PDB file of C-alpha atoms in Angstrom:
ATOM      1  CA  ILE A   1      13.631  87.908 -18.203  1.00  0.00           C
ATOM      2  CA  THR A   2      13.843  84.154 -18.810  1.00  0.00           C
ATOM      3  CA  MET A   3      11.471  81.966 -16.794  1.00  0.00           C
ATOM      4  CA  ASN A   4      12.805  78.439 -16.237  1.00  0.00           C
ATOM      5  CA  PRO A   5      10.212  75.787 -15.415  1.00  0.00           C
ATOM      6  CA  SER A   6      10.520  73.883 -12.188  1.00  0.00           C
ATOM      7  CA  PRO A   7      11.764  70.318 -12.598  1.00  0.00           C
ATOM      8  CA  ASP A   8       9.082  67.624 -12.802  1.00  0.00           C
ATOM      9  CA  ALA A   9       9.869  64.108 -11.573  1.00  0.00           C
ATOM     10  CA  GLY A  10       6.316  62.931 -12.269  1.00  0.00           C
ATOM     11  CA  LEU A  11       4.060  61.080  -9.881  1.00  0.00           C
ATOM     12  CA  ASP A  12       4.839  58.007  -7.783  1.00  0.00           C
ATOM     13  CA  GLY A  13       4.070  54.729  -9.529  1.00  0.00           C
ATOM     14  CA  THR A  14       4.106  50.965  -9.093  1.00  0.00           C
ATOM     15  CA  ILE A  15       4.964  48.027 -11.318  1.00  0.00           C
ATOM     16  CA  THR A  16       4.956  44.251 -10.849  1.00  0.00           C
ATOM     17  CA  PHE A  17       7.250  41.926 -12.786  1.00  0.00           C
ATOM     18  CA  CYS A  18       7.345  38.170 -13.073  1.00  0.00           C
ATOM     19  CA  ASN A  19      10.798  36.780 -12.433  1.00  0.00           C
ATOM     20  CA  THR A  20      10.604  35.397 -15.974  1.00  0.00           C
ATOM     21  CA  ASP A  21       9.777  38.769 -17.594  1.00  0.00           C
ATOM     22  CA  GLY A  22      12.152  40.750 -19.750  1.00  0.00           C
ATOM     23  CA  SER A  23      13.580  44.182 -18.896  1.00  0.00           C
ATOM     24  CA  ALA A  24      11.533  47.382 -18.776  1.00  0.00           C
ATOM     25  CA  ASP A  25      12.220  51.101 -18.249  1.00  0.00           C
ATOM     26  CA  LEU A  26      10.948  52.268 -14.859  1.00  0.00           C
ATOM     27  CA  PHE A  27      10.475  55.751 -16.337  1.00  0.00           C
ATOM     28  CA  GLY A  28       7.296  54.460 -17.984  1.00  0.00           C
ATOM     29  CA  SER A  29       5.832  53.631 -14.568  1.00  0.00           C
ATOM     30  CA  LEU A  30       6.005  57.244 -13.356  1.00  0.00           C
ATOM     31  CA  GLY A  31       2.741  59.149 -13.509  1.00  0.00           C
ATOM     32  CA  GLY A  32       2.197  62.647 -14.870  1.00  0.00           C
ATOM     33  CA  ASN A  33       4.694  64.183 -17.296  1.00  0.00           C
ATOM     34  CA  PRO A  34       8.157  63.652 -15.807  1.00  0.00           C
ATOM     35  CA  ASP A  35      11.211  65.295 -17.282  1.00  0.00           C
ATOM     36  CA  THR A  36      13.776  63.026 -18.870  1.00  0.00           C
ATOM     37  CA  GLY A  37      17.419  62.978 -17.922  1.00  0.00           C
ATOM     38  CA  GLY A  38      17.105  62.225 -14.227  1.00  0.00           C
ATOM     39  CA  GLN A  39      18.945  59.648 -12.106  1.00  0.00           C
ATOM     40  CA  TRP A  40      17.691  56.462 -10.437  1.00  0.00           C
ATOM     41  CA  SER A  41      18.664  55.236  -7.003  1.00  0.00           C
ATOM     42  CA  PRO A  42      19.555  52.715  -5.857  1.00  0.00           C
ATOM     43  CA  ALA A  43      21.480  52.129  -9.045  1.00  0.00           C
ATOM     44  CA  LEU A  44      20.195  49.468 -11.410  1.00  0.00           C
ATOM     45  CA  THR A  45      22.431  46.892 -13.068  1.00  0.00           C
ATOM     46  CA  SER A  46      21.851  48.559 -16.436  1.00  0.00           C
ATOM     47  CA  GLY A  47      23.279  51.865 -15.192  1.00  0.00           C
ATOM     48  CA  SER A  48      20.071  53.563 -16.362  1.00  0.00           C
ATOM     49  CA  GLY A  49      16.374  53.197 -15.564  1.00  0.00           C
ATOM     50  CA  ILE A  50      16.107  49.770 -17.194  1.00  0.00           C
ATOM     51  CA  PHE A  51      14.982  47.197 -14.620  1.00  0.00           C
ATOM     52  CA  ASP A  52      15.873  43.530 -15.193  1.00  0.00           C
ATOM     53  CA  PRO A  53      13.892  41.217 -12.848  1.00  0.00           C
ATOM     54  CA  SER A  54      16.475  38.458 -13.250  1.00  0.00           C
ATOM     55  CA  VAL A  55      19.231  40.560 -11.635  1.00  0.00           C
ATOM     56  CA  ASP A  56      17.624  43.613  -9.997  1.00  0.00           C
ATOM     57  CA  GLY A  57      15.804  43.295  -6.695  1.00  0.00           C
ATOM     58  CA  ALA A  58      12.303  44.344  -5.769  1.00  0.00           C
ATOM     59  CA  GLY A  59      11.971  47.557  -3.780  1.00  0.00           C
ATOM     60  CA  ILE A  60      11.411  51.296  -4.036  1.00  0.00           C
ATOM     61  CA  TYR A  61      13.435  53.115  -6.698  1.00  0.00           C
ATOM     62  CA  THR A  62      13.721  56.902  -6.597  1.00  0.00           C
ATOM     63  CA  TYR A  63      13.862  59.098  -9.689  1.00  0.00           C
ATOM     64  CA  THR A  64      15.601  62.437  -9.104  1.00  0.00           C
ATOM     65  CA  ILE A  65      15.568  65.358 -11.550  1.00  0.00           C
ATOM     66  CA  SER A  66      17.234  68.769 -11.025  1.00  0.00           C
ATOM     67  CA  ASN A  67      17.587  72.119 -12.734  1.00  0.00           C
ATOM     68  CA  SER A  68      18.411  75.636 -11.648  1.00  0.00           C
ATOM     69  CA  CYS A  69      15.044  75.876  -9.937  1.00  0.00           C
ATOM     70  CA  GLY A  70      15.563  72.952  -7.616  1.00  0.00           C
ATOM     71  CA  THR A  71      15.463  69.208  -7.223  1.00  0.00           C
ATOM     72  CA  VAL A  72      12.416  66.953  -7.074  1.00  0.00           C
ATOM     73  CA  THR A  73      11.898  63.208  -6.731  1.00  0.00           C
ATOM     74  CA  ALA A  74       9.301  60.548  -7.429  1.00  0.00           C
ATOM     75  CA  THR A  75       9.371  56.835  -6.668  1.00  0.00           C
ATOM     76  CA  VAL A  76       8.420  53.565  -8.344  1.00  0.00           C
ATOM     77  CA  ASP A  77       7.558  50.646  -6.065  1.00  0.00           C
ATOM     78  CA  VAL A  78       8.754  47.505  -7.854  1.00  0.00           C
ATOM     79  CA  ALA A  79       7.485  44.007  -6.984  1.00  0.00           C
ATOM     80  CA  VAL A  80       8.888  40.794  -8.472  1.00  0.00           C
ATOM     81  CA  ASP A  81       6.655  37.707  -8.331  1.00  0.00           C
ATOM     82  CA  ASP A  82       7.836  34.140  -8.776  1.00  0.00           C
ATOM     83  CA  CYS A  83       6.014  33.122 -11.944  1.00  0.00           C
ATOM     84  CA  SER A  84       7.909  29.899 -12.608  1.00  0.00           C
ATOM     85  CA  ALA A  85       6.461  26.398 -12.420  1.00  0.00           C
ATOM     86  CA  PRO A  86       7.471  24.349  -9.356  1.00  0.00           C
ATOM     87  CA  ILE A  87       9.999  21.511  -9.521  1.00  0.00           C
ATOM     88  CA  ALA A  88       8.777  18.246  -8.027  1.00  0.00           C
ATOM     89  CA  ALA A  89      10.931  16.345  -5.544  1.00  0.00           C
ATOM     90  CA  PHE A  90      10.282  14.116  -2.555  1.00  0.00           C
ATOM     91  CA  SER A  91      11.928  11.554  -0.310  1.00  0.00           C
ATOM     92  CA  VAL A  92      10.692   8.376   1.355  1.00  0.00           C
ATOM     93  CA  ASP A  93      12.017   7.050   4.646  1.00  0.00           C
ATOM     94  CA  GLN A  94      12.702   3.600   3.132  1.00  0.00           C
ATOM     95  CA  LEU A  95      12.303   1.953  -0.267  1.00  0.00           C
ATOM     96  CA  THR A  96      11.404  -1.544   0.972  1.00  0.00           C
ATOM     97  CA  ILE A  97       9.111  -2.495   3.845  1.00  0.00           C
ATOM     98  CA  CYS A  98       7.183  -5.513   5.061  1.00  0.00           C
ATOM     99  CA  VAL A  99       3.407  -5.829   4.844  1.00  0.00           C
ATOM    100  CA  GLY A 100       1.975  -4.040   7.881  1.00  0.00           C
ATOM    101  CA  GLU A 101       4.681  -1.381   8.002  1.00  0.00           C
ATOM    102  CA  CYS A 102       4.385   2.129   6.564  1.00  0.00           C
ATOM    103  CA  PHE A 103       6.038   4.549   4.159  1.00  0.00           C
ATOM    104  CA  HIS A 104       6.502   8.206   5.144  1.00  0.00           C
ATOM    105  CA  PHE A 105       6.821  10.608   2.186  1.00  0.00           C
ATOM    106  CA  THR A 106       8.346  14.086   2.550  1.00  0.00           C
ATOM    107  CA  ASP A 107       7.798  16.770  -0.071  1.00  0.00           C
ATOM    108  CA  LEU A 108      11.047  18.448  -1.175  1.00  0.00           C
ATOM    109  CA  SER A 109       9.636  20.365  -4.137  1.00  0.00           C
ATOM    110  CA  THR A 110      10.854  23.879  -4.841  1.00  0.00           C
ATOM    111  CA  GLY A 111       9.007  26.955  -6.030  1.00  0.00           C
ATOM    112  CA  SER A 112       5.551  28.238  -5.213  1.00  0.00           C
ATOM    113  CA  ILE A 113       3.179  25.254  -4.944  1.00  0.00           C
ATOM    114  CA  SER A 114      -0.615  25.415  -5.090  1.00  0.00           C
ATOM    115  CA  THR A 115      -1.472  21.716  -5.198  1.00  0.00           C
ATOM    116  CA  TRP A 116       0.093  18.336  -4.377  1.00  0.00           C
ATOM    117  CA  ASN A 117      -1.300  15.262  -6.106  1.00  0.00           C
ATOM    118  CA  TRP A 118       0.086  11.868  -5.083  1.00  0.00           C
ATOM    119  CA  ASP A 119      -0.614   8.585  -6.862  1.00  0.00           C
ATOM    120  CA  PHE A 120       0.435   5.470  -4.930  1.00  0.00           C
ATOM    121  CA  GLY A 121       0.354   3.066  -7.866  1.00  0.00           C
ATOM    122  CA  GLY A 122      -2.218   0.741  -6.330  1.00  0.00           C
ATOM    123  CA  ALA A 123      -0.282   0.200  -3.098  1.00  0.00           C
ATOM    124  CA  VAL A 124      -3.198   1.377  -0.923  1.00  0.00           C
ATOM    125  CA  SER A 125      -6.844   2.343  -1.095  1.00  0.00           C
ATOM    126  CA  PRO A 126      -7.686   5.164  -1.519  1.00  0.00           C
ATOM    127  CA  ASN A 127      -4.869   5.386  -4.032  1.00  0.00           C
ATOM    128  CA  THR A 128      -4.343   9.172  -4.045  1.00  0.00           C
ATOM    129  CA  SER A 129      -3.662  12.033  -1.660  1.00  0.00           C
ATOM    130  CA  THR A 130      -3.461  15.825  -1.792  1.00  0.00           C
ATOM    131  CA  ALA A 131      -1.423  16.128   1.429  1.00  0.00           C
ATOM    132  CA  ALA A 132       2.087  17.531   1.204  1.00  0.00           C
ATOM    133  CA  ASN A 133       3.638  14.767   3.338  1.00  0.00           C
ATOM    134  CA  PRO A 134       1.473  11.638   3.326  1.00  0.00           C
ATOM    135  CA  THR A 135       1.954   8.297   5.082  1.00  0.00           C
ATOM    136  CA  ILE A 136       0.631   5.007   3.669  1.00  0.00           C
ATOM    137  CA  TRP A 137       0.234   1.450   5.043  1.00  0.00           C
ATOM    138  CA  PRO A 138       0.241  -1.058   2.140  1.00  0.00           C
ATOM    139  CA  THR A 139      -1.700  -4.252   2.835  1.00  0.00           C
ATOM    140  CA  SER A 140      -0.324  -6.365  -0.019  1.00  0.00           C
ATOM    141  CA  SER A 141       3.125  -7.149  -1.377  1.00  0.00           C
ATOM    142  CA  GLY A 142       4.575  -6.009  -4.696  1.00  0.00           C
ATOM    143  CA  SER A 143       6.467  -3.226  -6.454  1.00  0.00           C
ATOM    144  CA  PHE A 144       4.614   0.066  -6.832  1.00  0.00           C
ATOM    145  CA  GLU A 145       5.235   3.293  -8.771  1.00  0.00           C
ATOM    146  CA  ILE A 146       4.750   6.379  -6.588  1.00  0.00           C
ATOM    147  CA  SER A 147       4.257   9.709  -8.358  1.00  0.00           C
ATOM    148  CA  LEU A 148       3.982  13.280  -7.085  1.00  0.00           C
ATOM    149  CA  ASP A 149       2.594  16.079  -9.263  1.00  0.00           C
ATOM    150  CA  VAL A 150       3.030  19.638  -7.992  1.00  0.00           C
ATOM    151  CA  SER A 151       1.499  22.631  -9.729  1.00  0.00           C
ATOM    152  CA  ASN A 152       0.750  26.324  -9.588  1.00  0.00           C
ATOM    153  CA  ALA A 153      -0.774  28.865 -11.966  1.00  0.00           C
ATOM    154  CA  PHE A 154       2.345  28.780 -14.147  1.00  0.00           C
ATOM    155  CA  GLY A 155       2.799  25.048 -14.684  1.00  0.00           C
ATOM    156  CA  SER A 156       3.425  21.660 -13.090  1.00  0.00           C
ATOM    157  CA  ASP A 157       6.102  19.015 -12.635  1.00  0.00           C
ATOM    158  CA  GLN A 158       6.208  15.329 -11.699  1.00  0.00           C
ATOM    159  CA  MET A 159       8.575  12.919  -9.925  1.00  0.00           C
ATOM    160  CA  VAL A 160       8.220   9.126  -9.871  1.00  0.00           C
ATOM    161  CA  ILE A 161       9.994   6.440  -7.803  1.00  0.00           C
ATOM    162  CA  SER A 162       9.486   2.719  -7.154  1.00  0.00           C
ATOM    163  CA  ILE A 163       8.863   1.187  -3.728  1.00  0.00           C
ATOM    164  CA  ASN A 164       8.702  -2.452  -2.694  1.00  0.00           C
ATOM    165  CA  VAL A 165       6.489  -4.214  -0.172  1.00  0.00           C
ATOM    166  CA  SER A 166       7.541  -7.697   0.917  1.00  0.00           C
ATOM    167  CA  ASP A 167       5.371 -10.374   2.497  1.00  0.00           C
ATOM    168  CA  THR A 168       5.706 -10.881   6.223  1.00  0.00           C
ATOM    169  CA  PRO A 169       6.401 -14.531   7.075  1.00  0.00           C
ATOM    170  CA  VAL A 170       4.700 -16.531   9.802  1.00  0.00           C
ATOM    171  CA  ILE A 171       6.603 -19.217  11.706  1.00  0.00           C
ATOM    172  CA  ASP A 172       5.126 -21.826  14.030  1.00  0.00           C
ATOM    173  CA  ALA A 173       7.512 -23.597  16.405  1.00  0.00           C
ATOM    174  CA  GLY A 174       4.846 -26.130  17.338  1.00  0.00           C
ATOM    175  CA  PRO A 175       3.318 -27.023  20.705  1.00  0.00           C
ATOM    176  CA  ASP A 176       5.243 -27.112  23.958  1.00  0.00           C
ATOM    177  CA  THR A 177       6.920 -30.467  24.544  1.00  0.00           C
ATOM    178  CA  THR A 178       7.725 -32.493  27.655  1.00  0.00           C
ATOM    179  CA  ILE A 179      10.684 -34.913  27.608  1.00  0.00           C
ATOM    180  CA  ASN A 180      12.529 -37.019  30.170  1.00  0.00           C
ATOM    181  CA  MET A 181      15.878 -35.972  31.584  1.00  0.00           C
ATOM    182  CA  ASN A 182      18.662 -36.512  29.017  1.00  0.00           C
ATOM    183  CA  ASP A 183      16.167 -37.213  26.220  1.00  0.00           C
ATOM    184  CA  GLU A 184      16.008 -35.337  22.928  1.00  0.00           C
ATOM    185  CA  ALA A 185      13.239 -33.103  21.592  1.00  0.00           C
ATOM    186  CA  TYR A 186      12.672 -32.763  17.853  1.00  0.00           C
ATOM    187  CA  LEU A 187      11.638 -29.186  17.065  1.00  0.00           C
ATOM    188  CA  SER A 188      10.565 -27.778  13.720  1.00  0.00           C
ATOM    189  CA  GLY A 189       9.767 -24.254  12.566  1.00  0.00           C
ATOM    190  CA  LEU A 190       6.916 -24.395  10.067  1.00  0.00           C
ATOM    191  CA  VAL A 191       6.705 -21.346   7.778  1.00  0.00           C
ATOM    192  CA  ASN A 192       4.262 -20.009   5.198  1.00  0.00           C
ATOM    193  CA  ILE A 193       6.977 -18.626   2.876  1.00  0.00           C
ATOM    194  CA  SER A 194      10.096 -20.561   1.934  1.00  0.00           C
ATOM    195  CA  GLY A 195      13.572 -19.207   1.212  1.00  0.00           C
ATOM    196  CA  GLY A 196      14.316 -17.505   4.519  1.00  0.00           C
ATOM    197  CA  GLU A 197      16.903 -18.067   7.238  1.00  0.00           C
ATOM    198  CA  TYR A 198      16.322 -19.691  10.642  1.00  0.00           C
ATOM    199  CA  SER A 199      17.940 -18.698  13.908  1.00  0.00           C
ATOM    200  CA  TRP A 200      17.324 -20.785  17.049  1.00  0.00           C
ATOM    201  CA  SER A 201      18.349 -19.824  20.577  1.00  0.00           C
ATOM    202  CA  PRO A 202      19.738 -20.679  22.987  1.00  0.00           C
ATOM    203  CA  GLU A 203      22.291 -22.310  20.699  1.00  0.00           C
ATOM    204  CA  GLU A 204      24.131 -24.308  23.375  1.00  0.00           C
ATOM    205  CA  THR A 205      21.654 -27.208  23.435  1.00  0.00           C
ATOM    206  CA  ILE A 206      20.593 -27.109  19.773  1.00  0.00           C
ATOM    207  CA  ASN A 207      22.331 -29.272  17.170  1.00  0.00           C
ATOM    208  CA  CYS A 208      21.857 -26.707  14.348  1.00  0.00           C
ATOM    209  CA  SER A 209      20.884 -23.128  15.138  1.00  0.00           C
ATOM    210  CA  SER A 210      20.280 -22.214  11.462  1.00  0.00           C
ATOM    211  CA  CYS A 211      18.183 -25.245  10.446  1.00  0.00           C
ATOM    212  CA  GLY A 212      14.437 -25.467  10.064  1.00  0.00           C
ATOM    213  CA  SER A 213      14.232 -28.695  12.067  1.00  0.00           C
ATOM    214  CA  VAL A 214      16.518 -29.189  15.062  1.00  0.00           C
ATOM    215  CA  ILE A 215      17.264 -31.563  17.920  1.00  0.00           C
ATOM    216  CA  ALA A 216      17.227 -30.023  21.382  1.00  0.00           C
ATOM    217  CA  THR A 217      18.956 -31.655  24.343  1.00  0.00           C
ATOM    218  CA  PRO A 218      18.192 -29.435  27.346  1.00  0.00           C
ATOM    219  CA  SER A 219      19.302 -30.386  30.838  1.00  0.00           C
ATOM    220  CA  LEU A 220      16.473 -28.395  32.387  1.00  0.00           C
ATOM    221  CA  THR A 221      13.222 -26.756  31.356  1.00  0.00           C
ATOM    222  CA  THR A 222      14.091 -24.423  28.466  1.00  0.00           C
ATOM    223  CA  THR A 223      12.192 -22.072  26.181  1.00  0.00           C
ATOM    224  CA  TYR A 224      13.561 -22.181  22.643  1.00  0.00           C
ATOM    225  CA  ILE A 225      13.052 -19.161  20.383  1.00  0.00           C
ATOM    226  CA  VAL A 226      13.156 -19.417  16.604  1.00  0.00           C
ATOM    227  CA  GLU A 227      13.388 -16.389  14.339  1.00  0.00           C
ATOM    228  CA  TYR A 228      12.755 -16.646  10.600  1.00  0.00           C
ATOM    229  CA  THR A 229      13.941 -13.862   8.276  1.00  0.00           C
ATOM    230  CA  LEU A 230      13.363 -13.353   4.555  1.00  0.00           C
ATOM    231  CA  ASP A 231      15.852 -11.672   2.213  1.00  0.00           C
ATOM    232  CA  ALA A 232      13.941  -8.371   2.381  1.00  0.00           C
ATOM    233  CA  GLY A 233      14.404  -8.326   6.171  1.00  0.00           C
ATOM    234  CA  CYS A 234      10.819  -9.277   7.048  1.00  0.00           C
ATOM    235  CA  LYS A 235      10.800 -11.646  10.007  1.00  0.00           C
ATOM    236  CA  SER A 236       8.651 -13.685  12.353  1.00  0.00           C
ATOM    237  CA  VAL A 237       9.383 -15.133  15.806  1.00  0.00           C
ATOM    238  CA  ASP A 238       7.855 -17.995  17.784  1.00  0.00           C
ATOM    239  CA  SER A 239       8.847 -20.027  20.825  1.00  0.00           C
ATOM    240  CA  VAL A 240       8.373 -23.486  22.220  1.00  0.00           C
TER     241      VAL A 240
END
């Protein structure tokens, strides 16, 4: 009489890979003393028990072994962790603003992120933030380098952009003026920053709607509005 041993698939096991790890044989994760020569399901890319975390998915893999005495199974629960460093990326709602306006930053980084570290290049005080999506209100003009560092246990990455803050002009149209019917009024928009463009309204009774100093010839009581705009789009408005 020949006694054949029952098949032995071993004991259930677990294994955790990093997504950056190399391949490994799941057979080594079975407990006990499993018989060789069994089959794995679902099928692995290798066609054998070799698991490659770059192409095979996490999940439960079943090892099946059979002989004339029956069929037995054991499983290996496979987890794949993202062990790569994050990639820094962010957007800003606008690259140029006027003093008194704000920048809104939106984190677009990819990967698992543990910390966000922003440096605003001296644009504001305090000059740093650990929020994912900060907002800042610069109080002075200039060009500033904004950097975002993102990190996790496996590394870090940085992105840097430049933003610009332009001065906000102030225009003074002068005091209200009283003139006689059919007389002229000499109006002047005094500004603190030169180089901008003037726009007076209503234009119909102004001799030059784009000049700093104008002659108004209203036929009735009129409020004149002057708008002054710098190249960066920052503007100021006054009336007389």
